[in-house]
XYZ file of C-alpha atoms in Angstrom:
398
model
C 114.795 82.332 86.310
C 114.960 83.658 89.890
C 113.812 87.229 90.384
C 116.540 89.768 91.185
C 116.609 90.846 94.806
C 115.723 94.532 95.221
C 117.907 96.927 97.210
C 116.457 99.384 99.727
C 118.586 101.989 101.499
C 117.308 103.882 104.541
C 119.146 106.993 105.727
C 118.617 107.379 109.461
C 117.548 105.035 112.218
C 115.346 106.974 114.619
C 111.553 107.147 114.677
C 111.107 107.582 110.932
C 113.961 105.279 109.932
C 113.076 102.490 112.355
C 109.426 102.490 111.342
C 110.492 102.423 107.672
C 112.838 99.475 108.287
C 110.140 97.605 110.194
C 107.522 98.015 107.483
C 109.983 97.036 104.757
C 110.827 93.816 106.549
C 107.179 93.066 107.307
C 106.337 93.263 103.613
C 109.513 91.794 102.111
C 111.483 88.700 103.080
C 115.309 88.908 103.070
C 115.331 86.801 99.908
C 113.239 89.500 98.184
C 114.743 92.698 99.520
C 118.223 93.610 100.692
C 118.010 96.448 103.261
C 120.880 98.757 104.200
C 120.622 101.426 106.882
C 123.099 104.303 107.163
C 123.361 106.060 110.514
C 126.102 107.863 112.404
C 124.858 106.403 115.711
C 124.876 102.762 116.814
C 122.392 103.453 119.614
C 119.106 105.282 119.370
C 117.954 107.716 122.058
C 114.220 107.707 122.741
C 114.046 111.478 122.478
C 110.527 112.052 123.878
C 111.853 110.679 127.172
C 114.624 113.272 127.406
C 112.271 115.836 128.987
C 112.563 113.726 132.157
C 115.874 115.502 132.649
C 113.647 117.990 134.458
C 112.883 115.497 137.225
C 115.457 112.650 137.103
C 119.184 112.371 137.733
C 121.496 111.901 134.726
C 122.216 108.186 135.187
C 118.578 107.293 135.824
C 117.544 109.370 132.813
C 119.921 107.690 130.364
C 119.004 104.209 131.599
C 115.402 104.866 130.526
C 116.007 106.208 127.008
C 118.897 104.259 125.426
C 118.014 101.802 122.656
C 120.840 99.569 121.281
C 120.230 99.104 117.572
C 122.463 96.180 116.612
C 120.072 93.505 117.973
C 117.270 95.026 115.901
C 119.362 95.140 112.727
C 120.602 91.570 113.225
C 117.146 90.140 113.930
C 115.668 91.647 110.773
C 118.708 90.927 108.592
C 119.411 94.594 107.943
C 122.918 95.600 106.901
C 124.063 98.593 109.017
C 126.645 101.135 107.877
C 127.936 103.297 110.701
C 128.876 106.433 108.798
C 127.685 109.839 107.617
C 126.194 110.671 104.242
C 128.295 112.984 102.089
C 126.365 112.799 98.827
C 123.531 111.270 96.805
C 123.468 110.798 93.044
C 119.784 110.268 92.174
C 120.574 109.591 88.520
C 123.103 106.856 89.298
C 120.959 105.746 92.280
C 123.895 105.745 94.672
C 124.527 107.034 98.193
C 128.022 108.170 99.156
C 129.372 108.080 102.707
C 132.590 109.307 104.299
C 134.323 105.936 104.655
C 132.504 103.292 102.554
C 132.078 102.334 98.944
C 129.096 103.831 97.059
C 125.811 102.217 98.121
C 123.476 101.399 95.205
C 119.712 101.393 95.688
C 116.467 100.601 93.903
C 114.537 102.612 96.473
C 115.861 105.232 98.894
C 114.085 106.356 102.071
C 115.456 109.596 103.505
C 114.772 109.676 107.252
C 117.655 111.829 108.447
C 115.493 114.145 110.556
C 116.045 117.864 110.981
C 119.287 119.407 112.239
C 119.839 121.637 115.289
C 121.243 125.023 114.291
C 123.164 126.306 117.285
C 124.769 128.841 114.949
C 121.465 130.501 114.000
C 121.401 132.971 116.929
C 124.437 135.054 117.953
C 125.800 133.895 121.290
C 123.865 130.622 121.332
C 125.975 127.543 122.122
C 125.496 124.033 123.447
C 126.809 124.947 126.891
C 123.511 126.787 127.380
C 121.916 123.350 127.959
C 119.064 121.528 126.275
C 117.515 118.093 125.973
C 117.132 117.343 122.256
C 120.074 114.903 122.373
C 121.180 112.472 125.047
C 124.423 114.209 125.993
C 122.611 117.556 126.355
C 119.833 116.074 128.484
C 122.362 114.319 130.712
C 124.130 117.623 131.362
C 120.814 119.390 131.982
C 119.750 116.731 134.490
C 123.027 117.097 136.370
C 122.744 120.895 136.562
C 119.092 120.665 137.628
C 120.132 118.589 140.642
C 122.767 121.138 141.682
C 120.829 124.330 141.002
C 117.058 124.132 141.511
C 116.670 127.778 142.528
C 116.815 130.927 140.422
C 115.476 132.119 137.098
C 115.195 129.461 134.397
C 114.384 130.479 130.829
C 113.230 127.746 128.430
C 113.637 128.994 124.859
C 112.137 127.299 121.802
C 114.102 128.008 118.640
C 112.523 128.974 115.344
C 111.990 126.588 112.442
C 114.186 127.669 109.526
C 111.620 126.750 106.899
C 110.913 127.932 103.338
C 108.400 130.779 103.053
C 106.406 128.664 100.606
C 105.151 126.352 103.373
C 101.415 126.703 103.896
C 100.188 127.004 106.561
C 103.315 128.763 107.815
C 104.866 127.610 111.080
C 107.313 129.315 113.418
C 108.436 126.328 115.513
C 108.944 122.670 114.754
C 109.638 121.121 118.141
C 107.281 122.854 120.577
C 105.915 120.052 122.752
C 109.162 119.275 124.678
C 109.500 122.955 125.596
C 105.996 123.103 127.055
C 106.455 119.746 128.745
C 109.790 120.676 130.326
C 108.356 123.874 131.824
C 105.490 121.963 133.440
C 107.757 119.171 134.709
C 110.236 121.653 136.187
C 107.395 123.429 137.976
C 106.265 120.055 139.344
C 109.780 119.123 140.466
C 110.292 122.435 142.250
C 107.023 121.993 144.116
C 108.169 118.535 145.199
C 111.399 120.057 146.532
C 109.455 122.959 148.115
C 111.645 125.332 146.101
C 108.987 126.793 143.815
C 108.818 130.080 145.759
C 112.551 130.576 145.141
C 112.447 129.954 141.402
C 111.055 131.603 138.312
C 110.177 129.831 135.057
C 109.829 131.684 131.753
C 108.944 130.029 128.447
C 109.912 131.945 125.297
C 108.715 130.980 121.815
C 108.624 132.539 118.320
C 105.075 131.185 117.887
C 102.236 133.683 118.203
C 100.473 131.367 120.674
C 101.218 128.229 122.654
C 100.435 125.029 120.753
C 100.844 126.863 117.461
C 99.631 123.934 115.332
C 96.773 123.004 117.650
C 93.237 124.370 117.594
C 91.818 127.333 119.501
C 90.391 125.121 122.254
C 93.785 123.482 122.848
C 95.638 126.796 122.882
C 93.191 128.262 125.382
C 93.399 125.243 127.679
C 97.191 125.142 127.751
C 97.360 128.899 128.253
C 95.156 128.555 131.320
C 97.364 125.807 132.733
C 100.547 127.832 132.341
C 98.881 130.819 134.003
C 97.654 128.669 136.904
C 101.109 127.190 137.399
C 102.760 130.610 137.498
C 104.899 130.021 134.393
C 105.670 133.196 132.454
C 105.045 132.919 128.704
C 106.497 135.198 126.029
C 105.231 134.554 122.493
C 106.199 136.041 119.134
C 109.855 136.240 120.169
C 112.468 137.275 117.614
C 115.855 136.291 118.990
C 118.633 138.859 118.621
C 121.384 137.572 120.908
C 122.092 135.236 123.813
C 124.235 137.123 126.307
C 125.905 135.697 129.405
C 122.919 136.318 131.684
C 120.132 137.625 129.460
C 118.222 136.685 126.318
C 117.905 139.715 124.054
C 114.944 139.966 121.688
C 114.514 141.974 118.520
C 112.058 144.422 120.097
C 114.635 145.464 122.691
C 113.312 143.237 125.467
C 115.986 141.653 127.673
C 115.024 138.545 129.647
C 117.434 137.906 132.536
C 118.276 134.352 133.543
C 120.434 132.339 135.882
C 120.120 129.375 133.520
C 118.745 128.997 130.022
C 117.634 125.768 128.383
C 117.193 125.534 124.597
C 115.356 123.663 121.961
C 117.667 125.095 119.283
C 116.485 126.424 115.922
C 115.919 123.653 113.395
C 116.697 123.360 109.695
C 116.459 120.461 107.294
C 119.181 117.817 107.303
C 122.719 119.168 107.114
C 123.640 115.915 105.387
C 121.554 117.092 102.440
C 122.131 120.850 102.280
C 123.916 120.607 98.925
C 122.151 117.524 97.583
C 120.147 117.753 94.349
C 117.247 115.920 96.024
C 116.766 118.684 98.635
C 115.439 122.227 98.680
C 117.026 125.062 100.636
C 118.414 124.287 104.110
C 118.279 120.515 103.578
C 114.509 120.004 103.412
C 113.382 117.224 101.035
C 110.214 117.801 98.970
C 107.576 115.064 98.907
C 103.940 114.556 97.994
C 101.191 113.182 100.226
C 102.580 109.653 99.713
C 106.039 110.893 100.816
C 107.313 110.384 97.262
C 109.854 112.787 95.781
C 108.289 114.898 92.974
C 111.260 114.419 90.631
C 112.755 111.016 91.474
C 110.044 108.409 92.002
C 112.416 105.906 93.645
C 113.103 108.367 96.512
C 110.884 108.868 99.555
C 111.285 111.326 102.434
C 109.907 110.430 105.855
C 109.691 112.330 109.146
C 111.088 115.707 110.159
C 113.155 116.134 106.977
C 110.046 116.454 104.757
C 109.613 119.936 103.282
C 106.103 120.420 104.643
C 104.661 122.241 107.676
C 103.566 118.888 109.064
C 104.113 117.973 112.743
C 107.801 117.285 113.383
C 107.024 114.555 115.905
C 107.654 110.824 116.339
C 104.020 109.826 115.824
C 103.824 111.683 112.517
C 107.075 110.094 111.341
C 105.814 106.587 112.101
C 102.546 107.129 110.228
C 104.437 108.607 107.276
C 106.750 105.572 107.191
C 103.794 103.250 106.795
C 102.367 105.351 103.946
C 105.729 105.595 102.139
C 106.623 101.893 102.348
C 103.143 100.736 101.347
C 103.090 103.180 98.439
C 106.373 101.792 97.129
C 105.186 98.203 97.676
C 101.988 99.005 95.780
C 104.028 100.376 92.895
C 106.094 97.170 92.934
C 102.833 95.160 92.871
C 103.739 93.586 96.179
C 100.398 94.689 97.610
C 97.162 95.270 95.715
C 95.741 98.238 97.511
C 97.134 101.743 97.184
C 97.519 103.292 100.650
C 95.614 106.377 101.684
C 97.708 109.562 101.524
C 99.182 110.964 104.707
C 96.889 113.393 106.516
C 98.711 115.608 109.031
C 97.428 115.958 112.571
C 98.933 117.017 115.856
C 99.191 114.325 118.538
C 100.873 115.091 121.849
C 101.020 113.329 125.176
C 102.331 116.162 127.277
C 103.363 115.202 130.814
C 102.883 117.738 133.588
C 103.555 115.617 136.707
C 104.994 112.194 137.497
C 101.557 110.653 137.035
C 99.389 112.834 134.788
C 99.534 114.148 131.225
C 97.565 116.018 128.606
C 96.376 114.083 125.558
C 96.203 116.539 122.659
C 94.828 115.624 119.223
C 93.937 118.082 116.482
C 93.942 118.582 112.731
C 92.393 122.065 112.913
C 95.663 123.750 111.865
C 95.547 121.734 108.631
C 91.946 122.542 107.771
C 90.144 119.841 109.759
C 87.629 120.085 112.596
C 89.093 117.616 115.079
C 90.132 119.026 118.454
C 90.603 117.064 121.649
C 92.374 117.857 124.893
C 92.118 115.618 127.933
C 94.046 115.690 131.201
C 94.447 112.694 133.491
C 96.375 109.605 134.476
C 95.504 107.425 131.481
C 97.492 109.485 128.903
C 100.500 109.403 131.221
C 100.449 105.623 131.621
C 99.753 105.044 127.934
C 102.905 107.034 127.146
C 104.985 105.072 129.674
C 103.797 101.734 128.300
C 104.597 102.819 124.757
C 108.092 103.941 125.742
C 108.828 100.681 127.569
C 107.580 98.626 124.620
C 109.580 100.697 122.162
C 112.824 100.328 124.084
C 112.550 96.777 125.422
C 111.089 95.217 122.299
C 113.372 96.839 119.766
C 113.304 93.648 117.714
C 109.514 93.900 117.406
C 109.125 97.635 117.041
C 105.534 98.810 117.513
C 104.181 100.568 114.438
C 101.231 102.936 114.504
C 98.146 101.550 112.728
């Protein structure tokens, strides 16, 4: 008697979702596993590339970061549903969307990412610019071309995380903020406008590179000082006024323009779901498995842990989650090693150099590495080109 084909559903199709889909198809043939992906977008934006809004025009920027997903889904025989999730019934093992029939699953991978919370700070709105989504970065790039002079404030929003997270973190998406400040400084020097501009970076974190080690924090602090970039740490945001950022201690930071990485919460898709904790975060163990429903995995930024909310971490987690499920299904013999969090950044500071940052010190380890040069920059460019151009053969971190 032929074996029943299993059904996998993946919610989200960005770094975490794409890596999950790739590993599922590498381990299971279409005759063994039916895969459905639910995503509200038909194209993926390579979000690490959006910081280039600080040095490229809008059309050039978008040409370098857009990833059409339909060829990938078709090549790997993945059934796409272009919709939003409105509910999950973990007991019935069904996903509900706004416009489709219930989607049954044998295994569910939640890779919805975190959600920007523009409503978390009074006065904050999307017209204040940013680069965490394609349409925001395009607008930022256009304004940068028109208005290089003046006072630019780059504000990193807080992470709206449960107090139970240990170690506690204040920010979830810090690297793009640091990177954008350095790239804007570089661009202004190219234009010979640096003397007519001021750059201020504001963050709720107590120090730059909050989840890095002491050596990394010291090195980056020196670089920002050398480049003349003002840094304000430990910020508690009170209000965003028309021309000033007001902090809880009474400080007012004037600006001509302000650029935001908005506060982040868990997935808004899941705020009222029984599988999630407060603010849409999904609990998981070190194998990314849900503690209550063993057929559910959470991967990437949505995981209710103080782990790095970065693409590299999401891709490593996807491998662990898929292999753990395959091991439980007896598809593979060896149980995977649990996920071990570590910070990995390639932080560009010019059009040809970058910092390579690697550390697990924040999570109790002893590894700390920071290196500046051309090789990290070119490694990042090659990875981005491979990721975008070879969508049908998505690279997966070892």
